[in-house]
CSV table of C-alpha atoms in Angstrom, one decimal:
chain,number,residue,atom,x,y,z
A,1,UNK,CA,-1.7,-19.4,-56.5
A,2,UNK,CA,-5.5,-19.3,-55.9
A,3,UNK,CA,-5.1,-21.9,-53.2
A,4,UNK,CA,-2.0,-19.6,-51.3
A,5,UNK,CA,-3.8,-16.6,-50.7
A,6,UNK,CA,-6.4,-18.6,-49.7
A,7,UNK,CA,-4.4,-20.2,-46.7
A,8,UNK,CA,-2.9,-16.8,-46.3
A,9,UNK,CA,-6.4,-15.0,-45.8
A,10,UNK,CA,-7.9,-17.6,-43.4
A,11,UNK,CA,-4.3,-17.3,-41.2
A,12,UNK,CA,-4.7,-13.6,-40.9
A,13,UNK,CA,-8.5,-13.8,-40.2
A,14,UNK,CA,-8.0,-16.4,-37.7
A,15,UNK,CA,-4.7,-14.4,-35.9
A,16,UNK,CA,-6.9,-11.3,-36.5
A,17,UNK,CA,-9.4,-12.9,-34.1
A,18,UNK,CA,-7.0,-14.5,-31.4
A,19,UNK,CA,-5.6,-11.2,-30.9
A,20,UNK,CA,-8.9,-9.5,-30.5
A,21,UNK,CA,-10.1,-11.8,-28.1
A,22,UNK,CA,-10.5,-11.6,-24.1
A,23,UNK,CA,-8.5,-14.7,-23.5
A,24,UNK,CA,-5.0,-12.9,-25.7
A,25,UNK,CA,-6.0,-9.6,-23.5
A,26,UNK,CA,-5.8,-11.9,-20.4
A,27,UNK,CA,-2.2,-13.4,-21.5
A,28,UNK,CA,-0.9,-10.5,-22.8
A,29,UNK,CA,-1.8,-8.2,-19.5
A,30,UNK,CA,-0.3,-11.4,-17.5
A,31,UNK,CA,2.9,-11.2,-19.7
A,32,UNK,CA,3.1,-7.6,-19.0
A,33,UNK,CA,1.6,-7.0,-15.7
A,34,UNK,CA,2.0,-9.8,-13.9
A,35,UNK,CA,-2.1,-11.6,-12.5
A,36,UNK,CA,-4.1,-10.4,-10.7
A,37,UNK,CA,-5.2,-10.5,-6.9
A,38,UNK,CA,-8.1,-12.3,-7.8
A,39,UNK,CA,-6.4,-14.9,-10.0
A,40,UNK,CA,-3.3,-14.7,-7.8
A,41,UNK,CA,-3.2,-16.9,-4.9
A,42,UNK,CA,-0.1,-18.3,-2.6
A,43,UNK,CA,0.6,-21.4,-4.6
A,44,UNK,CA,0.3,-19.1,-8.2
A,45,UNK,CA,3.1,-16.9,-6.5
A,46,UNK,CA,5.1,-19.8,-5.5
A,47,UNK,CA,5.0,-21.5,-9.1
A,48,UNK,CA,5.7,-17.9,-11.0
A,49,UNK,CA,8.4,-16.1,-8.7
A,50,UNK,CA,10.4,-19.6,-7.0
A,51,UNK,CA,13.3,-18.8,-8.0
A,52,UNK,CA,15.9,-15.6,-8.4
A,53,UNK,CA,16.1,-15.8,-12.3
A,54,UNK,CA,12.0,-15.7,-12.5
A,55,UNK,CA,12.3,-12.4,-9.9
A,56,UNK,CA,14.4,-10.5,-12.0
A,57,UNK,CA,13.1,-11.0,-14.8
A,58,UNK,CA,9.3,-9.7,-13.3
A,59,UNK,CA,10.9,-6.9,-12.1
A,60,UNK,CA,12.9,-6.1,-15.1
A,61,UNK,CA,8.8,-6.5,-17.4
A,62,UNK,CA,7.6,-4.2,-14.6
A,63,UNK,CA,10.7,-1.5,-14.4
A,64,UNK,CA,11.0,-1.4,-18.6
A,65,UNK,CA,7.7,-2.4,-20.2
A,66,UNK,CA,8.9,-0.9,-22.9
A,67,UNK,CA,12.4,-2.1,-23.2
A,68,UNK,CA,15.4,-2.0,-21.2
A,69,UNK,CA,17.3,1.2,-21.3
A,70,UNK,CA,20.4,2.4,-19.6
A,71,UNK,CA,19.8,4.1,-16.3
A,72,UNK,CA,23.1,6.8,-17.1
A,73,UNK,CA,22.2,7.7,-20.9
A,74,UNK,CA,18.8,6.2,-21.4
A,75,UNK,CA,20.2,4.8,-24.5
A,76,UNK,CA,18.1,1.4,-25.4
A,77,UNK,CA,21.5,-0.3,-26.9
A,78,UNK,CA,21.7,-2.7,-24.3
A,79,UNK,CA,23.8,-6.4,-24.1
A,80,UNK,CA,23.0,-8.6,-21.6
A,81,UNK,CA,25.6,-10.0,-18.9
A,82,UNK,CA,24.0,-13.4,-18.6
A,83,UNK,CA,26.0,-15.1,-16.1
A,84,UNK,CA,26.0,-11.9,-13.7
A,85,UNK,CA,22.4,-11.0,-14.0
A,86,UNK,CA,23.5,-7.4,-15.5
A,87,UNK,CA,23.3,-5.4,-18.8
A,88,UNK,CA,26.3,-3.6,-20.8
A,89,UNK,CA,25.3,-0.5,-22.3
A,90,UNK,CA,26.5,-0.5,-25.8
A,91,UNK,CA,26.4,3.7,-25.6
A,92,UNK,CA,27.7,4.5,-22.6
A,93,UNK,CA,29.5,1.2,-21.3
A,94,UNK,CA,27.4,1.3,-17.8
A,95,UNK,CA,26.8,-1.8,-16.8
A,96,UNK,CA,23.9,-2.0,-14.4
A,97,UNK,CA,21.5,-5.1,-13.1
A,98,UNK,CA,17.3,-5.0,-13.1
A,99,UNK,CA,17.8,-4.1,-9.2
A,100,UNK,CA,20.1,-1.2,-9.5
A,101,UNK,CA,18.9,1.6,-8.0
A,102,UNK,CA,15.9,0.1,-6.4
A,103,UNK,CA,14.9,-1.1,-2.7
A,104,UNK,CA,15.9,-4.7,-3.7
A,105,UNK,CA,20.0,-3.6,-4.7
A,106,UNK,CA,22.4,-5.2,-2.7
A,107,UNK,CA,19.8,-7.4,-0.4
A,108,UNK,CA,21.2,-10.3,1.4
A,109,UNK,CA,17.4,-11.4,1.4
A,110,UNK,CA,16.2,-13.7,-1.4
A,111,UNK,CA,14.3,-12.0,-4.0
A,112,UNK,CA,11.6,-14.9,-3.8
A,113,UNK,CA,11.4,-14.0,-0.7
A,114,UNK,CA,10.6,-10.2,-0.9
A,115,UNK,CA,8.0,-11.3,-3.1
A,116,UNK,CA,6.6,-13.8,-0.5
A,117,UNK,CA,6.4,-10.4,2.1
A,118,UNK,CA,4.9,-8.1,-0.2
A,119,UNK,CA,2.3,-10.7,-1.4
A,120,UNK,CA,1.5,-11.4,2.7
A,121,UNK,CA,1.6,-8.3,3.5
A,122,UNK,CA,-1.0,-7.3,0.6
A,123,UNK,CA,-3.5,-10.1,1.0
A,124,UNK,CA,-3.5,-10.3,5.1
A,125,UNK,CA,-6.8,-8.0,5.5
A,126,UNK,CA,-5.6,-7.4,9.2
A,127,UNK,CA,-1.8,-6.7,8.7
A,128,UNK,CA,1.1,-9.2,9.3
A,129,UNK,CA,3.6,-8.8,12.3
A,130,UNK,CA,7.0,-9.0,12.2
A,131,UNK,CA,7.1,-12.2,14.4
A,132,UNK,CA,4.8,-14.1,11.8
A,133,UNK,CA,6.7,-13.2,9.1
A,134,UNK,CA,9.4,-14.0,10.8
A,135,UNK,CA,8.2,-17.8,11.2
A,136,UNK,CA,6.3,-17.9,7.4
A,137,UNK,CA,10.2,-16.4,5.3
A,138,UNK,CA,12.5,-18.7,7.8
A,139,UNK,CA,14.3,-15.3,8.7
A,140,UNK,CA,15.5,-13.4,12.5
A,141,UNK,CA,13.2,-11.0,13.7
A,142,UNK,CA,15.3,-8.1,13.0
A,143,UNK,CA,15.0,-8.6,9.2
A,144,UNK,CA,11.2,-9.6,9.3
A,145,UNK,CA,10.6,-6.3,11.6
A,146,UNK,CA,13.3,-4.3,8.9
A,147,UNK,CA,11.4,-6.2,5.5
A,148,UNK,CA,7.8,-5.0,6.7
A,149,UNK,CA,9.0,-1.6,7.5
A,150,UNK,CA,10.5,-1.3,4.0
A,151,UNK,CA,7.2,-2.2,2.3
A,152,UNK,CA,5.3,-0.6,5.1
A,153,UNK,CA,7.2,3.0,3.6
A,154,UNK,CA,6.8,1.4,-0.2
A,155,UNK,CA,3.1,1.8,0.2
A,156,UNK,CA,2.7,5.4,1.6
A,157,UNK,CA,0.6,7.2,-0.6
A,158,UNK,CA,2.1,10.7,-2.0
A,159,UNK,CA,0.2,13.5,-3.5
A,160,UNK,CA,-3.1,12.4,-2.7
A,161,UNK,CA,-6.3,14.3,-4.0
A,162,UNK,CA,-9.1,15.6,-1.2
A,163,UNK,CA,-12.0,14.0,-0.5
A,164,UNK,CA,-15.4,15.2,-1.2
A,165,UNK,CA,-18.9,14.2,-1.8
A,166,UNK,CA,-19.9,12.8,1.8
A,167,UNK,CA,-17.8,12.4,4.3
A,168,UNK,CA,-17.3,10.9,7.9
A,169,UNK,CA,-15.2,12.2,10.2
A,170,UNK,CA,-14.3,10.6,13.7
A,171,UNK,CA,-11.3,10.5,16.6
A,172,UNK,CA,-10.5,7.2,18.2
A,173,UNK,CA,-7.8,6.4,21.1
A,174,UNK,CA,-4.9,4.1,20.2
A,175,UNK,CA,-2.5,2.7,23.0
A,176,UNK,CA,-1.6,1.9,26.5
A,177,UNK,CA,-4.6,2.3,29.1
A,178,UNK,CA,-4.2,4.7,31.9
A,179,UNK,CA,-3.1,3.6,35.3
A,180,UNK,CA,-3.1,5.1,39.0
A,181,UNK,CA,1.1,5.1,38.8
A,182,UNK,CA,1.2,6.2,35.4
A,183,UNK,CA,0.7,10.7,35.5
A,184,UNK,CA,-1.1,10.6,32.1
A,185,UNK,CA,-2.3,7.8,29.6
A,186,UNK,CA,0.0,7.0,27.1
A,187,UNK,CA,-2.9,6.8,24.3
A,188,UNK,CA,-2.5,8.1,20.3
A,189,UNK,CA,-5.3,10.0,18.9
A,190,UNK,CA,-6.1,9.0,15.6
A,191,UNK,CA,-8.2,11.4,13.7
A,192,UNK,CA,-10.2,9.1,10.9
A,193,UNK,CA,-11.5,10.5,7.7
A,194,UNK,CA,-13.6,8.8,5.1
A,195,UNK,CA,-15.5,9.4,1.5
A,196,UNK,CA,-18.4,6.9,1.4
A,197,UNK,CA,-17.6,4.9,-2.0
A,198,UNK,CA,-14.3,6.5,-1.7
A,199,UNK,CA,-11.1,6.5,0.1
A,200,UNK,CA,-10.4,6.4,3.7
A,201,UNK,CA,-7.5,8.5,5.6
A,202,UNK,CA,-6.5,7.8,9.0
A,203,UNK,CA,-3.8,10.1,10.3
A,204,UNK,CA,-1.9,10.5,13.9
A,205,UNK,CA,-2.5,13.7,15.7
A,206,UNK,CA,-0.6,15.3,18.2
A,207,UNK,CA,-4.0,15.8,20.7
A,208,UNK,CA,-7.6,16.0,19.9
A,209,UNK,CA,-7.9,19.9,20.4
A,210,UNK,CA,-10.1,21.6,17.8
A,211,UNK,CA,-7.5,23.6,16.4
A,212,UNK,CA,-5.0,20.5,15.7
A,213,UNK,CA,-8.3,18.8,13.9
A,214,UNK,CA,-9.1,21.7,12.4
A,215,UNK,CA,-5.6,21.5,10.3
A,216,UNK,CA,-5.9,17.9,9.3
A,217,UNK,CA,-9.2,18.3,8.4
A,218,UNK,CA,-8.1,21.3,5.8
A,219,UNK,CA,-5.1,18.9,4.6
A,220,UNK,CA,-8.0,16.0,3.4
A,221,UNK,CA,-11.3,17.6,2.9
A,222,UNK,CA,-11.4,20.0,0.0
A,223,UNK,CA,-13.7,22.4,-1.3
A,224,UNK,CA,-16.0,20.2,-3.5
A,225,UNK,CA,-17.5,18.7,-0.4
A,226,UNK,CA,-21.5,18.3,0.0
A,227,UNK,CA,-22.1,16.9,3.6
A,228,UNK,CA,-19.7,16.2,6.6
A,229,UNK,CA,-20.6,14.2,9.4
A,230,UNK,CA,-19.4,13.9,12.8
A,231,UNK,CA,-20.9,12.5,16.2
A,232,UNK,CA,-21.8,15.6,18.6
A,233,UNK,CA,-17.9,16.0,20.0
A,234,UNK,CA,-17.5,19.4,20.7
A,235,UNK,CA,-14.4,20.1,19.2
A,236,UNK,CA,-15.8,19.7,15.5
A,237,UNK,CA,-17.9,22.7,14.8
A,238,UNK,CA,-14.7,24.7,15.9
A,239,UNK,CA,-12.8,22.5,14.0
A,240,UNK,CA,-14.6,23.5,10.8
A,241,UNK,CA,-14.5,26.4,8.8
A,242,UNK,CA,-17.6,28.5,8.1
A,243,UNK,CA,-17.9,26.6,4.4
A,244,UNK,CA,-17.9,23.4,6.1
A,245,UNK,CA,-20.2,24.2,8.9
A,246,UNK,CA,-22.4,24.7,6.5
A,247,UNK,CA,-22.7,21.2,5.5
A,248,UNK,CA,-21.8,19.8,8.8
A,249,UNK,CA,-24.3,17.4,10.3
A,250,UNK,CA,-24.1,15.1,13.5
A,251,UNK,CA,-25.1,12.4,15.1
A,252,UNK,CA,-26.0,12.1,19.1
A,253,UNK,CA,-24.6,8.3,19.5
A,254,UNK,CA,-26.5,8.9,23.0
A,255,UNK,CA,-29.7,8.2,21.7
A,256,UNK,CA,-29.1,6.6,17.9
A,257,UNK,CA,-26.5,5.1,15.4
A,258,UNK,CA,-28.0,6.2,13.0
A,259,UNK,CA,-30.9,8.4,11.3
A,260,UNK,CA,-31.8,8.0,8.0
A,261,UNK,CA,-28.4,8.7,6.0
A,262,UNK,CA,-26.6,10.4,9.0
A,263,UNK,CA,-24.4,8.3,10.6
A,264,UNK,CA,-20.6,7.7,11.4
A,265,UNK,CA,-20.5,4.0,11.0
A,266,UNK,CA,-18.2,3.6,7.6
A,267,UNK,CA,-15.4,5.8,9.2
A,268,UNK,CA,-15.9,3.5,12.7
A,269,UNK,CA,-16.0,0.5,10.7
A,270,UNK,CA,-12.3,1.2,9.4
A,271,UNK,CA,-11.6,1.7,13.2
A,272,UNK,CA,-12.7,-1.6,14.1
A,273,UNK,CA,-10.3,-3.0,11.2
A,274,UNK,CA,-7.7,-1.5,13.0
A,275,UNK,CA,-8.1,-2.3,16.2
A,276,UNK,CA,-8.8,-5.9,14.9
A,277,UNK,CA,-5.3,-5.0,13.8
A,278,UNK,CA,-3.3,-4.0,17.1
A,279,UNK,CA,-5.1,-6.6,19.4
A,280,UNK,CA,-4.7,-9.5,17.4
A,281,UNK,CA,-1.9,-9.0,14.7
A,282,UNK,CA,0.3,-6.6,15.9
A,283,UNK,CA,-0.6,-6.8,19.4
A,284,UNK,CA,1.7,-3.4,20.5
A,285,UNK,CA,2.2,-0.8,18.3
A,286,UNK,CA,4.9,2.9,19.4
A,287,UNK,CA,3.8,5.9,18.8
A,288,UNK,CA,6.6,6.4,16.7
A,289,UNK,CA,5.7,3.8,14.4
A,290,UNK,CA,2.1,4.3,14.6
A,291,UNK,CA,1.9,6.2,11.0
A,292,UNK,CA,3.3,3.9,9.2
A,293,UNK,CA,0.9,0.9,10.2
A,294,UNK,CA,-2.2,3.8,9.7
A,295,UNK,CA,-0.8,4.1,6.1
A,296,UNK,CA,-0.4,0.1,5.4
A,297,UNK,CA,-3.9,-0.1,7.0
A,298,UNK,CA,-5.1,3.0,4.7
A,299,UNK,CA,-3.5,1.4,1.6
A,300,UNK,CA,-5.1,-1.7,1.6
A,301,UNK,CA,-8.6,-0.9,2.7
A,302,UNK,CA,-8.1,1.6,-0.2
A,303,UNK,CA,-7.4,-0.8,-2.9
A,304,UNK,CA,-9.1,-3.5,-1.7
A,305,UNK,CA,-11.3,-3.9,-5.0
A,306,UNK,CA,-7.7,-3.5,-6.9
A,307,UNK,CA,-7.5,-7.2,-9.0
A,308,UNK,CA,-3.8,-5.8,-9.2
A,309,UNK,CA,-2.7,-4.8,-5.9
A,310,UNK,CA,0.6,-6.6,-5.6
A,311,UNK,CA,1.5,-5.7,-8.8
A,312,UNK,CA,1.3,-2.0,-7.9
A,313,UNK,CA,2.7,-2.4,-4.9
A,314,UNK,CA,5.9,-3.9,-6.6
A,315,UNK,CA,6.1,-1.3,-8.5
A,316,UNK,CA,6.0,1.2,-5.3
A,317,UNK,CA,9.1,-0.9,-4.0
A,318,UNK,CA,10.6,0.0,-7.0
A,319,UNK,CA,10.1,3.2,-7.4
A,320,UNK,CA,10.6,4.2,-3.4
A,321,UNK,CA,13.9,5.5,-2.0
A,322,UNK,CA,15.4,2.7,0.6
A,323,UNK,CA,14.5,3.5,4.2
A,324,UNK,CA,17.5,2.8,6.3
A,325,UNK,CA,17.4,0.9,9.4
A,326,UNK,CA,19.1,3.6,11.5
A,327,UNK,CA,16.1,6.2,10.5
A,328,UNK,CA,13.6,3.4,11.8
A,329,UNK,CA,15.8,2.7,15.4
A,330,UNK,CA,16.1,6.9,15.6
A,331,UNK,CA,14.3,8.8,18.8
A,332,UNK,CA,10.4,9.1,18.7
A,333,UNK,CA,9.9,12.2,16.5
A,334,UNK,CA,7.1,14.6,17.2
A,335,UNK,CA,3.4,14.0,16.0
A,336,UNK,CA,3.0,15.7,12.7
C-alpha cells in the first residue's frame, strides 16, 4: 500500500511539473492557437494545413475554442456528420458545417489554398499582387484578384482607438504623373498619420485642402496627444485645432531632416514601404481600390511584431461578412 501511494505521488508531482512548464504552454497554445509567425514558415504551413480535413478542423479549434455549439440554438449537444464534414444538433436538429456562415462557405477554392493566400499575404512585407498569386495557388486571375480582395476587407481594422503621445503627420501623392494632354493629374492624396512606438494610419483623401485634413486629422488624433509634427506645409496649422496647435511643431525639410527629436521620418518611412509597394508589387493601383491596399499595408506594418499574425487574421476571415464580387467591379465611389 505504502509502495502505491508512493508511485501515485511521484506521477502527480511529475504531471504537476509537465503541465507547468514552458514547453506544455508552447503545445498547448499550438493546439489551440495554431504557431506562431516566428515559428511558422511556408513548409510548417504546408505540413499542418495540406489537406481539407486538417483546414477544417483549424478552423473549427479557432471558431469554438471552447466547444462546438449550434449556430441556431447555441445548444453544445452536437453529433458529428463525418462523411459530410457537418454537425447534427441534438437540440434543435440544424445541421451546419465548421464553414457555415463564414467567408470560406460555399468556396469552389480549396481551403489549403485560402490558407496558402492569407499566409502570403501576411508574411510578404511589400504586399502580393493578384498576378503572383495567381502563378504561386495555380488559379485565373480573376479568383487571385477576387481571393486578395476578400482578405484585403478581412483585415480592415474597425473601431480603432486614437493615437496619442507623439505623432507624425505627413501628405504624399499616389498615382498617374501629369501630362501636357492630360487637364489635371490623376494623383491620390494620401494623408499619413503615425504614433512613434505605436500604430500607423494611412487614409485616402479627397484633396489636400486644410479643411479635408483638418477632419481626418480629428477622426485619428485624440485628445491625449503631447506633440504633433508636420513639415512646414501650410495647410497644417489650419488644419489643426487651437488644442493641437498648441503642441504642433515642424520641420523646414529645406534646410534639415531632422533637429534633435523633430522630425517626420517614421511617418515617411511607412511611405516609402508603400511606394516600394505600388512600383514593385502592385505596380498600378485605382483610386477606387486605393483604401483597401492602405489598410492591408496599415495592418501589417501594425502587427509586424505580432508572433500570431496569421492566426488572427484567420480569425478576421472568419468573423468578416463576404464581400461580393459585384461590390468590388461597382463604379469608383467618392473619396471618403
Amino acid at each position: 500500500m505504502l509502495l502505491d501511494d508512493l508511485v501515485a505521488f511521484r506521477s502527480e508531482e511529475v504531471l504537476h511539473s509537465l503541465f507547468s512548464s514552458h514547453v506544455l504552454g508552447m503545445l498547448l497554445s499550438f493546439l489551440f492557437h495554431g504557431a506562431s509567425m516566428s515559428e511558422l514558415d511556408l513548409c510548417t504551413l504546408i505540413e499542418d494545413f495540406g489537406d481539407e480535413t486538417k483546414c477544417r478542423s483549424y478552423i473549427e479549434r479557432l471558431r469554438w475554442p471552447n466547444g462546438i455549439a449550434c449556430p441556431a440554438c447555441k445548444s453544445d449537444k452536437i453529433s458529428r456528420i463525418i462523411k459530410r464534414h457537418q454537425f447534427d444538433c441534438d437540440a434543435c436538429r440544424y445541421q451546419f458545417s465548421a464553414t457555415a456562415g463564414t467567408i470560406f462557405h460555399d468556396t469552389h477554392l480549396p481551403l489549403w489554398k485560402w490558407f496558402l493566400a492569407t499566409y502570403l499575404l501576411c508574411e510578404s512585407r511589400k504586399g502580393m499582387s493578384a498576378n503572383q498569386m495567381k502563378r504561386q495557388l495555380k488559379i485565373s486571375y480573376k479568383t487571385a484578384w477576387y481571393l486578395c480582395h476578400r482578405i484585403r476587407a478581412a483585415m480592415l481594422e474597425t473601431a480603432q482607438e486614437k493615437l496619442g503621445g507623439t505623432v507624425e503627420i505627413d501628405e504624399t501623392y499616389v498615382g498617374g504623373k501629369a501630362r501636357r494632354w492630360r487637364p489635371r493629374s490623376d494623383k491620390q492624396v494620401v494623408i499619413g498619420i503615425r504614433q512613434r512606438n505605436g500604430d500607423l494610419r494611412m487614409i485616402r483623401a479627397k484633396d489636400a485642402k486644410s479643411a479635408t485634413v483638418r477632419q481626418i486629422i480629428d477622426a485619428n488624433i485624440g485628445g491625449h496627444v503631447e506633440v504633433i509634427m508636420t513639415d512646414e506645409s501650410a495647410i497644417y496649422p489650419w488644419a489643426l485645432d487651437e488644442l493641437k496647435r498648441g503642441v504642433h511643431k515642424t520641420i523646414n525639410h529645406t534646410r534639415e531632416y531632422a533637429h534633435g527629436d523633430i522630425h517626420t521620418n517614421t511617418v515617411e518611412s511607412a511611405f516609402s514601404l508603400l511606394k516600394r509597394g505600388i512600383v514593385g508589387t502592385w505596380h498600378k493601383v485605382s483610386a477606387k481600390h486605393l483604401p483597401a491596399y492602405l489598410d492591408e499595408m496599415c495592418f501589417r506594418f501594425n502587427n509586424r511584431k505580432n508572433d500570431f499574425l496569421f492566426r488572427d487574421t484567420m480569425l478576421k476571415l472568419i468573423g468578416s461578412p463576404n464581400l461580393e464580387y459585384k461590390h468590388l467591379t461597382a463604379k469608383v465611389q467618392d473619396a471618403a
